[in-house]
Every structure is written in C-alpha cells, then in structure tokens.
Coordinates of C-alpha atoms in Angstrom, one line a residue:
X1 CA 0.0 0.0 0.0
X2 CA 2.9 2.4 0.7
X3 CA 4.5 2.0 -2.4
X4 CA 1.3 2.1 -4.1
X5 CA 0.7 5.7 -2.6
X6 CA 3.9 6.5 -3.7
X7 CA 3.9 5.6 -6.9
X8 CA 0.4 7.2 -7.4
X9 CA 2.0 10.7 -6.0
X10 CA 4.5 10.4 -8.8
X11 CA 2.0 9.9 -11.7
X12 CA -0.2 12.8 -9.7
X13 CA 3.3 15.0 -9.6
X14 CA 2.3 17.5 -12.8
X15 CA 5.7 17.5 -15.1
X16 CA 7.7 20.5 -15.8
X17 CA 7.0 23.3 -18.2
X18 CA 8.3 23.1 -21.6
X19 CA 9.5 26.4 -21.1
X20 CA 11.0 26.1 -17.6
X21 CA 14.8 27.2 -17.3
X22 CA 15.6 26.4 -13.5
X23 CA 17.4 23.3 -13.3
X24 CA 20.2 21.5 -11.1
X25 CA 20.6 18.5 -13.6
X26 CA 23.3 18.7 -16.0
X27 CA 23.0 20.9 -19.2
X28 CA 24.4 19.9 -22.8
X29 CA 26.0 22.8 -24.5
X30 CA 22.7 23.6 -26.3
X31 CA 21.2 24.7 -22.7
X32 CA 18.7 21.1 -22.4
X33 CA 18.3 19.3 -19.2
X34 CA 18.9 15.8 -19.9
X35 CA 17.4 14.8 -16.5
X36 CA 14.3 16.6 -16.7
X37 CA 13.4 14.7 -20.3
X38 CA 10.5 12.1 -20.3
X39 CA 11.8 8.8 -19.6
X40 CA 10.1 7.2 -22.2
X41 CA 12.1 8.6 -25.2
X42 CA 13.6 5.8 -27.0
X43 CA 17.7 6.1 -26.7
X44 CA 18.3 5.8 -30.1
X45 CA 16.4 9.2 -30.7
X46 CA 17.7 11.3 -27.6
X47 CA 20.9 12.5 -29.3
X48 CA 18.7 12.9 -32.9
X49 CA 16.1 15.3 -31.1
X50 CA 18.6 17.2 -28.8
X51 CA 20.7 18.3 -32.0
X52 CA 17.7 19.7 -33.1
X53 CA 15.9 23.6 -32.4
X54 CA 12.9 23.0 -30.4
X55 CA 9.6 22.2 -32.0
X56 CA 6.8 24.6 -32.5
X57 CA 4.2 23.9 -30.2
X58 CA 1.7 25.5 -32.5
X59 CA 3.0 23.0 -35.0
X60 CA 2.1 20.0 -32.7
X61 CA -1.6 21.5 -31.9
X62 CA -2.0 21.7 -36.0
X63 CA -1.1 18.8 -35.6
X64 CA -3.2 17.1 -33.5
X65 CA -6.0 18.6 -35.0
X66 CA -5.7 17.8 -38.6
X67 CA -3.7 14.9 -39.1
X68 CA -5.6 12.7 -36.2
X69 CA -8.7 11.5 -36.3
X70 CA -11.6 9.4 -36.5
X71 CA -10.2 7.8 -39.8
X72 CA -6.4 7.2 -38.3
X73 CA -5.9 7.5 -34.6
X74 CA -8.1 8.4 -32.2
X75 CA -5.8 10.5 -29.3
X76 CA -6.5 9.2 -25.9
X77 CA -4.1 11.3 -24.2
X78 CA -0.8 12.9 -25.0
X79 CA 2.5 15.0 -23.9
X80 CA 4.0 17.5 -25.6
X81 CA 7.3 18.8 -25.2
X82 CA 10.0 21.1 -27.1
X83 CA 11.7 18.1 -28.8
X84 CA 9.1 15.4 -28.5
X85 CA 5.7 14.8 -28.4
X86 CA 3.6 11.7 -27.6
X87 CA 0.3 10.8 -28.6
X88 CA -1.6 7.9 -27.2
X89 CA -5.0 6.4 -28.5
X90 CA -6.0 3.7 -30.5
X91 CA -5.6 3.0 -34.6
X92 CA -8.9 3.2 -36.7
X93 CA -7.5 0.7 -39.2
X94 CA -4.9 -1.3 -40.1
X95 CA -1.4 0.6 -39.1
X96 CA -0.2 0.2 -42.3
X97 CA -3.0 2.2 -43.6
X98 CA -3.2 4.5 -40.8
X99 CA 0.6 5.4 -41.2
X100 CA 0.2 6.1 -44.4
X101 CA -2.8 8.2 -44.3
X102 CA -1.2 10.0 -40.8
X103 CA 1.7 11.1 -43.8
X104 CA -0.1 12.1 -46.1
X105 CA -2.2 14.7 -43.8
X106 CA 0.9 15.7 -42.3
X107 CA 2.2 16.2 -46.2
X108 CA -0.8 18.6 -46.7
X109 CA -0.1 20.9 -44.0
X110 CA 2.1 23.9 -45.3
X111 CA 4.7 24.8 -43.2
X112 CA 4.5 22.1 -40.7
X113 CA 5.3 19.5 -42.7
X114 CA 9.0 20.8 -43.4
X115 CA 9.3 21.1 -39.7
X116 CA 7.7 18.1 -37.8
X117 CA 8.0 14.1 -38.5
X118 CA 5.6 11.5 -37.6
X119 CA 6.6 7.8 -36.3
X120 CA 4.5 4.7 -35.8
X121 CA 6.0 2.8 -32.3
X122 CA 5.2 0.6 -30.0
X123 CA 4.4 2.9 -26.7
X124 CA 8.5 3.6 -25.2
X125 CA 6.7 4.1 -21.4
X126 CA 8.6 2.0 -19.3
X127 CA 6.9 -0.9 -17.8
X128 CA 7.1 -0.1 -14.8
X129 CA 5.3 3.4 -15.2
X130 CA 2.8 1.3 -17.5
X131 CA 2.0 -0.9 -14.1
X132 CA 1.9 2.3 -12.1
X133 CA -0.8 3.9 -14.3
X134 CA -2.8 0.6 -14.3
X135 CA -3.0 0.4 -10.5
X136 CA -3.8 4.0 -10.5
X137 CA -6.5 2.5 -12.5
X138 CA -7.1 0.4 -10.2
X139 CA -6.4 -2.9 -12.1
X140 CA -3.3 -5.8 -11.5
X141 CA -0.3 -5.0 -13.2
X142 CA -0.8 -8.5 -13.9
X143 CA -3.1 -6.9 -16.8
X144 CA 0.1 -5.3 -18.3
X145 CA -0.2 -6.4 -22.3
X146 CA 2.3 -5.7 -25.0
X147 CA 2.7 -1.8 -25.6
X148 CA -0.2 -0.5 -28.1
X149 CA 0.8 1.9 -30.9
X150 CA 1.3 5.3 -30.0
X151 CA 2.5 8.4 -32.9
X152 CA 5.7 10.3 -31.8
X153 CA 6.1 13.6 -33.2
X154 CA 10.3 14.9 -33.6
X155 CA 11.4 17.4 -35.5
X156 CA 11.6 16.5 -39.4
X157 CA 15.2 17.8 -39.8
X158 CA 16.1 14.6 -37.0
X159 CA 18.1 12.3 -38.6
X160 CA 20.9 9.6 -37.5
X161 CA 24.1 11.9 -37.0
X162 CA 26.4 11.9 -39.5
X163 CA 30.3 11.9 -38.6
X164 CA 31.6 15.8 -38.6
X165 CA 35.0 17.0 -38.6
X166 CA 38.0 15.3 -38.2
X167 CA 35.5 12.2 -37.0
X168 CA 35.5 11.5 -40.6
X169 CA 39.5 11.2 -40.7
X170 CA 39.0 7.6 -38.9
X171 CA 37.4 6.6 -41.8
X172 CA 40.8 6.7 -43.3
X173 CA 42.9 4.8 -41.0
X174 CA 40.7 1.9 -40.6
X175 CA 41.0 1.6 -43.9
X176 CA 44.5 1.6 -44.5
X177 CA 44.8 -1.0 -41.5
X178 CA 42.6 -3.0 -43.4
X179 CA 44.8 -3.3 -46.5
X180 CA 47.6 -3.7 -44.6
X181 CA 45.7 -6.9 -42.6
X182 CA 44.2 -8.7 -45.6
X183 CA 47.4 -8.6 -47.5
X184 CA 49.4 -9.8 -44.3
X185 CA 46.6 -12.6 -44.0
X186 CA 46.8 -13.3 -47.6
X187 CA 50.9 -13.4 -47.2
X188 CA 50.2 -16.1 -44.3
X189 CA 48.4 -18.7 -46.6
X190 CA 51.4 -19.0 -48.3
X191 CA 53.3 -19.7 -44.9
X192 CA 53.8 -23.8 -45.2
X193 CA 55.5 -23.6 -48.5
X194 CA 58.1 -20.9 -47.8
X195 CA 59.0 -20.1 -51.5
X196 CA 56.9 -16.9 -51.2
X197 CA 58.7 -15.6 -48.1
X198 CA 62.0 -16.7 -49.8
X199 CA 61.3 -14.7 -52.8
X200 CA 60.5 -11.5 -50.6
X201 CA 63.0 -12.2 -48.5
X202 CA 65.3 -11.9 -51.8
X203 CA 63.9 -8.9 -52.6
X204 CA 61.4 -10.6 -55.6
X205 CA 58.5 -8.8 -55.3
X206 CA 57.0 -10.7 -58.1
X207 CA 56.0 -13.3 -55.4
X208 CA 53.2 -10.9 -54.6
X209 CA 51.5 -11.8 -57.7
X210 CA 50.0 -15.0 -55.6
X211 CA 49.4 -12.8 -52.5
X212 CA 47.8 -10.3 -54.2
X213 CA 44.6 -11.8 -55.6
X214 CA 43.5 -13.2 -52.4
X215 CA 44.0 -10.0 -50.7
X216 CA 42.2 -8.3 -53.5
X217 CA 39.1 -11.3 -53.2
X218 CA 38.5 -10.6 -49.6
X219 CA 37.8 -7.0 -49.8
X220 CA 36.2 -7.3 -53.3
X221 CA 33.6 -9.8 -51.3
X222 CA 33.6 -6.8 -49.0
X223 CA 32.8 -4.3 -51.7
X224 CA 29.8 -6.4 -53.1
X225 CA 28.4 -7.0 -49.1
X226 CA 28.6 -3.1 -49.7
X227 CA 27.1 -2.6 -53.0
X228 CA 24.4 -4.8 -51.7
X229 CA 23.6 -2.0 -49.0
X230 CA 23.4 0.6 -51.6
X231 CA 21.5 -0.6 -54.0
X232 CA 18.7 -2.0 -51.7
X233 CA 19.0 1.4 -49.9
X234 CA 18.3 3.4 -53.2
X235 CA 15.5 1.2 -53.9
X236 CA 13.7 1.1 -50.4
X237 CA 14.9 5.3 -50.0
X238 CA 17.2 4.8 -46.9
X239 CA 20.1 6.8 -46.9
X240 CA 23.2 5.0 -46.1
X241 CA 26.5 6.3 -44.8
X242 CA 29.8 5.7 -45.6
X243 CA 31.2 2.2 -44.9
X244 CA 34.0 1.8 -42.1
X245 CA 36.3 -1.1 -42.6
X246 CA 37.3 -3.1 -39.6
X247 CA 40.6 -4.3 -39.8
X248 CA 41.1 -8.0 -38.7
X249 CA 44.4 -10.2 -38.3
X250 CA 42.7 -13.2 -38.3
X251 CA 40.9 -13.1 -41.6
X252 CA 41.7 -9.4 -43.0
X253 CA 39.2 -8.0 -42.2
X254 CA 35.6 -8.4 -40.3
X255 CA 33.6 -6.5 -42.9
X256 CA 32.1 -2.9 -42.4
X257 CA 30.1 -0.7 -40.7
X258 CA 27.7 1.2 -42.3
X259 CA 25.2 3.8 -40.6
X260 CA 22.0 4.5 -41.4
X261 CA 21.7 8.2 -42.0
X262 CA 17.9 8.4 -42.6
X263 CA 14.9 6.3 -40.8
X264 CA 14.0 3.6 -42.9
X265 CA 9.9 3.7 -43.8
X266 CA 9.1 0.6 -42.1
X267 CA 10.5 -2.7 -41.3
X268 CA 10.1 -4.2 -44.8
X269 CA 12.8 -1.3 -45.7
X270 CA 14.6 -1.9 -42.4
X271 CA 15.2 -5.8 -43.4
X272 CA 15.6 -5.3 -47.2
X273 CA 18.6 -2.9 -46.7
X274 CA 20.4 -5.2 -43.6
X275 CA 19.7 -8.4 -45.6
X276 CA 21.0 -7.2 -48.8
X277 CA 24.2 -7.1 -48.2
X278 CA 25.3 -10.2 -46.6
X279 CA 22.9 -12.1 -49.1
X280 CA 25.3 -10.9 -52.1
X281 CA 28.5 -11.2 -50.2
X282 CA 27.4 -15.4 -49.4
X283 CA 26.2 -15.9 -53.1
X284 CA 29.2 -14.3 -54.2
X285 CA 31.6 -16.2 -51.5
X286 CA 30.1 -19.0 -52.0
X287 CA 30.1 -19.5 -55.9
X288 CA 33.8 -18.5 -55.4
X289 CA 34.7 -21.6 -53.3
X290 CA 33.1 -23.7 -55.2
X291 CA 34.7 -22.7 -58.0
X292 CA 37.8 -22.7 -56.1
X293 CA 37.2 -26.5 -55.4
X294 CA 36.1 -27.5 -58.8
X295 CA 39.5 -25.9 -60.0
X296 CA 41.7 -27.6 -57.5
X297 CA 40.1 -30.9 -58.0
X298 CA 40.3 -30.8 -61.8
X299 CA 44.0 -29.5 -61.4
X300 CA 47.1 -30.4 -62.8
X301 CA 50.2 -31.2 -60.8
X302 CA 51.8 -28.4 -62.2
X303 CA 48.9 -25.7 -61.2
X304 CA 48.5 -27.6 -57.8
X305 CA 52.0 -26.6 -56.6
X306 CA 51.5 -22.9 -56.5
X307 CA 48.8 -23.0 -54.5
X308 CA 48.4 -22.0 -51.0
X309 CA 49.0 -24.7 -48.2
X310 CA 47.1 -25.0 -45.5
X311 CA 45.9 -27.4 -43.0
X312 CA 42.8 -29.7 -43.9
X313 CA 41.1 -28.0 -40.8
X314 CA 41.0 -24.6 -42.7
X315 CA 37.7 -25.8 -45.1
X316 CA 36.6 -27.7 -42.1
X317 CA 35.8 -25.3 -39.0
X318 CA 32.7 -24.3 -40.7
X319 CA 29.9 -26.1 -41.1
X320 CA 28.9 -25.1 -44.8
X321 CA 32.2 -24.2 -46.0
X322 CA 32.3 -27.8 -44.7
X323 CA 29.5 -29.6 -46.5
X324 CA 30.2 -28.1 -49.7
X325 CA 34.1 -29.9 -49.2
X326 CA 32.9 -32.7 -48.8
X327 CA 30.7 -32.9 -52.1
X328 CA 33.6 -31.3 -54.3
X329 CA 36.7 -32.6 -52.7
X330 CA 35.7 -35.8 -50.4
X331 CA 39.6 -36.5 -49.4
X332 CA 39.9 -33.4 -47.7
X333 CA 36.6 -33.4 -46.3
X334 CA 37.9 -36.8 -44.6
X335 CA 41.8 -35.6 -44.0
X336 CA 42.8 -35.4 -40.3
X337 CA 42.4 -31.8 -39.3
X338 CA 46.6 -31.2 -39.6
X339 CA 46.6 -32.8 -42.9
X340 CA 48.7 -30.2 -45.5
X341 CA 46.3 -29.4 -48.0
X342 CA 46.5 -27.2 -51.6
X343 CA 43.8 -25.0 -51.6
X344 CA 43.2 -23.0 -54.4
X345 CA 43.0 -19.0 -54.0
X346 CA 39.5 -18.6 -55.0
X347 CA 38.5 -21.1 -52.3
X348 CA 40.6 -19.2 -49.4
X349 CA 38.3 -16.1 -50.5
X350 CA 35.2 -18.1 -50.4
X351 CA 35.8 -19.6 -47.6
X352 CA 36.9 -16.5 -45.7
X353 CA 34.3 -14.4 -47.1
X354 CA 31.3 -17.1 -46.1
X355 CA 32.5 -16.6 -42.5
X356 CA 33.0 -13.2 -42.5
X357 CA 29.1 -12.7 -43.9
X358 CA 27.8 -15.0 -41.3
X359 CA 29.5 -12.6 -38.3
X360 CA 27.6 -9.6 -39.9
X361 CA 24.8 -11.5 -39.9
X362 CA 24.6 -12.6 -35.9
X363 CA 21.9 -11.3 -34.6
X364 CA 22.9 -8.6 -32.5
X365 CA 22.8 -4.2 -32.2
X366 CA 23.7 -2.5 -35.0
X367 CA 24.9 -5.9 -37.4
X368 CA 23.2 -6.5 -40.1
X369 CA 21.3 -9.6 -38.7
X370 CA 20.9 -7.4 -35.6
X371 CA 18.7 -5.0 -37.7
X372 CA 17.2 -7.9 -39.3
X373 CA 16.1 -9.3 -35.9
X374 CA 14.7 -6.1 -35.3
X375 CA 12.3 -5.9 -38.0
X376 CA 11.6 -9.4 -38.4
X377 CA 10.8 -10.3 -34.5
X378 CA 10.7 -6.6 -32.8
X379 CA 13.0 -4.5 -31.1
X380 CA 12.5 -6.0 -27.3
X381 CA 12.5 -9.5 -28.5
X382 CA 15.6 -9.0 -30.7
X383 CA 17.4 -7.4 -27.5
X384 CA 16.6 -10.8 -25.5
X385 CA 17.8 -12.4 -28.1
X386 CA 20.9 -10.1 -28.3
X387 CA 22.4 -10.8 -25.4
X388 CA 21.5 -14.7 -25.1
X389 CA 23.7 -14.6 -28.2
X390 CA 26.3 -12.8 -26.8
X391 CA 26.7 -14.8 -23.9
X392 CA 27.1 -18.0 -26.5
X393 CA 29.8 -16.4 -28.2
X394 CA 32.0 -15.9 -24.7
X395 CA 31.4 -18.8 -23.5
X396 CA 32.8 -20.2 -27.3
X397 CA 36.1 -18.7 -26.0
X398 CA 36.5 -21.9 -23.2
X399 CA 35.5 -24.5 -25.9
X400 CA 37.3 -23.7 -28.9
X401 CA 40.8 -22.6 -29.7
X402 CA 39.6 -20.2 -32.3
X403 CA 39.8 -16.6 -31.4
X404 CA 37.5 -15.3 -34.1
X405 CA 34.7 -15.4 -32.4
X406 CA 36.2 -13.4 -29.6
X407 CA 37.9 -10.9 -30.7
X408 CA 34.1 -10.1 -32.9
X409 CA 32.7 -9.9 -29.7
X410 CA 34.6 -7.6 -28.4
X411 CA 34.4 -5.3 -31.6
X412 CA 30.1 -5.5 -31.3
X413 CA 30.6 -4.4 -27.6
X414 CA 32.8 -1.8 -28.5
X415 CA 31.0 -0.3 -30.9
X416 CA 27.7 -2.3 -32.6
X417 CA 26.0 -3.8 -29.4
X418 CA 23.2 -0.5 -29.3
X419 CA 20.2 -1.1 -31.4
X420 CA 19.8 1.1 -34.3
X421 CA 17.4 4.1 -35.1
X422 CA 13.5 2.5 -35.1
X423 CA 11.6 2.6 -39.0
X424 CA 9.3 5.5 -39.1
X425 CA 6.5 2.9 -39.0
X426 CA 7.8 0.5 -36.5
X427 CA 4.5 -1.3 -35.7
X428 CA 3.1 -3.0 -39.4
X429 CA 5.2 -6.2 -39.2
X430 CA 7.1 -8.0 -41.5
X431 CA 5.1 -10.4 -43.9
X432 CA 5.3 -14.5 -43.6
X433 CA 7.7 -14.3 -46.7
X434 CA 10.7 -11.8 -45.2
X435 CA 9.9 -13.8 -41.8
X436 CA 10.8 -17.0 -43.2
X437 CA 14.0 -15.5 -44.8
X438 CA 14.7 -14.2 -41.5
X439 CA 15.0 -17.5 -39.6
X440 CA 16.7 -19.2 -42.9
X441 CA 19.4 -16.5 -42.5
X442 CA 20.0 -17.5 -39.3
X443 CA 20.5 -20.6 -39.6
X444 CA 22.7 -20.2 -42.6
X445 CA 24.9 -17.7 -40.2
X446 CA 25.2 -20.9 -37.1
X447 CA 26.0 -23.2 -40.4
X448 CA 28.5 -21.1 -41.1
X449 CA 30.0 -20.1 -38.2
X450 CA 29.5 -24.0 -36.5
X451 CA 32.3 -26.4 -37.1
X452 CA 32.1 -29.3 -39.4
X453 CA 31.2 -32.2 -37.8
X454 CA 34.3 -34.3 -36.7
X455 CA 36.5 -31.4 -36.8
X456 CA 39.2 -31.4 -33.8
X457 CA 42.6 -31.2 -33.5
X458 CA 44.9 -27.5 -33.5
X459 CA 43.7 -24.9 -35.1
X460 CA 43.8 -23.3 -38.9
X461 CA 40.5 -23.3 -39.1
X462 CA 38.4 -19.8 -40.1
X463 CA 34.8 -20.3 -38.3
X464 CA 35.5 -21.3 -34.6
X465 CA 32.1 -22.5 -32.9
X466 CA 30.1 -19.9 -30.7

C-alpha cells in the first residue's frame, strides 16, 4: 500500500513546463536538461532530437487537429514537449494504412510538414510506469499487455548523426589498416610452402603476384556486401553512410560498418537494406569456393603446386564451408584436421568471405542480422535475443581454440552492441515471406560459423564455434 501511494503521487506529480529554465541536472552545450526529459524517449532518438531547435508547439496542436482523427488515430491522451511529443489512442485501421494516411495529412499541411515528422512505435513508457498507471486505475499489473501503438512527433530535420570534422578522418585509418591486414593474411596462406617468403625475403617482389589476388578477393567480397547496402537502400529510400572497414588479423578484415543516416519507412525497408548485403556477399563467396574446389580438384600437378597450403582443418571449421568440401573434394573433407592441404585461392576467399558474412549476420545491435532481428521479430525481443547470443559467443572462447569469435565480440561491444534508429512505421510487421527469410538467415549464419562435424585437433580453421 505504501509503495502504491507512492507511486500514485508520482503519476499525480504535474511534469515541468516546456519552457522552464531552473534546473540542477546537467546541461548539454545547447542549454537542455537531460534529466528533466521524459523517460520514455527511446535512446536511439535522444541525441537525434537534442541536435535539433525545439519544435513549435503550435505545429504539434496543428497537428493534432488535422492529421488525427476518426479515420487514423483516435488521441486518448498525450504529452507535448520542445523536442518530443507523444500521442496515445487507438488506430482506426490497419497501421499500415493509418501510417500512411497520418503522412499524407501531415504532407498537406504547409509549413508544418517541413518542420515536424511522424513515427509509428510501440508505446517507449517503461513498464514499470505502465503498471503504475494501471494500479492508479485500479487494475493488477498482472493486466500489463504488450505496448499499443502510440504516434511520436520529432522534429523532421532529426536524422541519425552523421560523422563531422575530423570524426571523418578515422574513416581513413581503418581503412588503411585494413589493406595492410588482408594482404598480411593473404601473405600467411602461403606460410607452409616458404617459397613466397624466400622470394621477398630476396627482394622478388613478383611473389606478390600469388598474394595479391587473395588480398584483393577478400575485400572485393567486401565491396559487393557493400554494394548490396546501396543498391537496396536506393530502392527502399534509406540513406546510407559511408562504410567503415574493420581491420582483422585473423581473416583481414571483419567486414564494415555502415550507418544508417535516414529512418527507414518501415520494417520491410529496415530488413531489405540489412539483408541485402550479406545475401550478395554469401552468393558471391560461395560461388567462389566452389569454383575454387572444382579448380583444384580438376588441377594439374603443375597448377596444384602454387597453391596456398594450409591445413585440412581450414575448409573444415565451418559447417557449410564444410558440406560443400565434402561434395567437391571428399579426401579433404575426410583428411585429419593437420593434414597439409593445396587449396586453391578462390577457395581461401570463399571460404573467408562465407564466415566473414555470417559474423555480420549474428543477430545482434547495429549488425546486419541485428537489424534484421529487429524488423523481423521486434525490437524488445531482438534485445533478448541479443544478449543470449552474446553470452554464447563468450562462453565459445572456453571451448574452442579459435579466437575469431572473440575478438568479434569484443568489436560488437565496443562499438555495434546498441540497437539502431527505429523505421518510421515500427508497428506493421514483417510479412510471412521476409519472416521465413529471416530465420533461414539464421540458420545459414550458425551453419556457417559452426564447425564441421568431426573437426578437432589445433587450429587453422576460419569459423570457430560460438
């Protein structure tokens, strides 16, 4: 009973003027008290609206009256402030429709429509102030249900923030790192037959001529993932920044990052653009080890000694670099793990390329299965889902003596483990079709990233387990 009086006194407490200057929280260099925002703004969208001038509030009473409605959504209650408004009520359709009729109102309005945007979300409110207002209700918060839609109005020059200054520099950097790590990797392929290091170490740089195209492989498999982005963003109109290559010395490199710098429509955009990417980079990866197999297994002795030799283990520690093996080249599929093994090039790129897709495509923050997850199962169940995942992949570190896995945990931590910006219609879910893809995806990525069954013995291998 005591904490029910107290919580009721909270939701009693009337909040703060928009307009109110006295504050003894701390104050961003724009003059905003952090503290003193609702607590149900999603994170994502507190540093978009604070860049931003306040709204007008005679913009949000425009709209309110004219884009709202009987024929889209019925306002049940609402709160307005300078950088964010939120209205809650009930749809008078299907959300789909009502988004699209809510934007094309808000489209109509002169003025207003160059100043405020419009998204579709389930309600932010905590769940705890949810269960508060439903005792002041007097009901259980037993009867707490999933959050209904609610309409959030920001203002329409809030976008994802794009890198300024000499932020962009690091773009650079990265990027050399990157070249200097695949062709390093490459170099190491060629580590068990020593002629290549003998050559440089001669001063014959025409040994490169074998290094190179591997190197080049990997981050052309990078540039498609990339070109994948782009073209699906032009297509579903969702601005994308530019890519950030992550250096890696175990495989080259671990792929990009790419913002978004606009909010995708809805999750059918949302999914397109993520899935896009890594679904060119594994056709193209894996039509390139297969080639890469069919040429070694149809080679001639001749050819076979300038390839790259590496132990049987390295087309084994994944699962479907794995299975396709063992259908094109059966002996190696069945080789002890530490048996030398000519590989051709085009398979090493497949192979690396197939793993380095899947790790873009766990479903986690920012990575493009993360965003996948997002659309396709929703934002609170993808976070769940998150973190069980992330837990797998650290405990992988005591059962396998790959640290792949690892060391692309600690780069999602770092900087990918945050969920990105919502769609501006976040409700309307994803059809059966996308859904399916979704979960196919998936287990494509734990096929990839799995070892091959049998596989044991030291390492070489590319995957590692999570």
């Amino acid at each position: 009973d005591e904490q029910r009086g107290w919580i009721e006194s909270v939701l009693q407490t009337p909040p703060p003027e928009a307009n109110a200057t006295a504050s003894s929280g701390p104050m961003p260099a724009g003059g905003v008290d952090v503290m003193s925002m609702p607590p149900w703004i999603p994170s994502p969208l507190l540093p978009l609206i604070l860049s931003q001038d306040a709204m007008d509030m005679e913009d949000l009473k425009q709209v309110k009256a004219l884009v709202f409605g009987p024929e889209t959504f019925y306002v049940s209650s609402e709160e307005e402030g300078p950088f964010i408004a939120l209205y809650k009520g009930s749809l008078q359709a299907d959300s789909a429709e009502v988004f699209e009729k809510v934007q094309e109102r808000l489209s109509a309005i002169p003025g207003v429509r160059d100043r405020v945007q419009l998204l579709l979300l389930p309600d932010p409110t905590p769940d705890t102030i949810r269960r508060a207002e439903l005792m002041q209700q007097g009901l259980p918060p037993e009867a707490l249900g999933e959050p209904e839609p609610v309409f959030v109005a920001i203002s329409a020059a809030a976008a994802p923030l794009r890198p300024q200054g000499a932020f962009q520099l690091s773009y650079v950097i990265p990027l050399l790192l990157s070249a200097i790590t695949t062709l390093s990797y490459a170099l190491s392929t060629y580590a068990f037959t020593g002629d290549v290091y003998d050559q440089l170490a001669d001063g014959d740089i025409s040994a490169l001529d074998r290094v190179l195209p591997i190197a080049a492989g990997i981050l052309g498999v990078s540039a498609l993932h990339e070109i994948g982005h782009a073209v699906a963003g032009v297509v579903r109109g969702v601005k994308l920044g530019v890519p950030l290559v992550l250096p890696s010395t175990l495989v080259g490199t671990y792929g990009t990052i790419t913002k978004f710098l606009s909010f995708p429509k809805d999750r059918k955009s949302q999914f397109d653009v993520a899935a896009a990417g890594p679904l060119v980079g594994l056709l193209a990866s894996a039509g390139l080890l297969l080639w890469g197999l069919w040429a070694a297994a149809h080679a001639l002795p001749g050819e076979i000694q300038d390839y790259p030799v590496l132990p049987a283990s390295f087309l084994r520690s994944s699962a479907l670099v794995g299975a396709m093996t063992a259908v094109l080249d059966p002996v190696t599929a069945m080789a002890a793990p530490g048996t030398p093994t000519s590989v051709h090039p085009l398979a090493i790129v497949g192979a690396v390329g197939t793993v380095i897709n899947a790790l873009n495509l766990m479903p986690v923050g920012r990575l493009d299965g993360g965003r996948m997850a997002s659309a396709a199962l929703g934002r609170p169940t993808a976070a769940l889902v998150a973190n069980i995942v992330l837990l797998l992949q650290a405990l992988s570190f005591f059962f396998t003596t790959n640290g792949l896995q690892l060391y692309w945990g600690l780069v999602i931590v770092l900087f990918q483990r945050d969920q990105d910006v919502p769609s501006r219609d976040d409700v309307t879910p994803l059809d059966d079709g996308r859904r399916v893809a979704f979960f196919a995806a998936m287990a494509l990525a734990a096929l990839a990233l799995l070892p091959f069954p049998g596989v044991g013995g030291p390492g070489g291998g590319i995957g590692g387990g999570l």
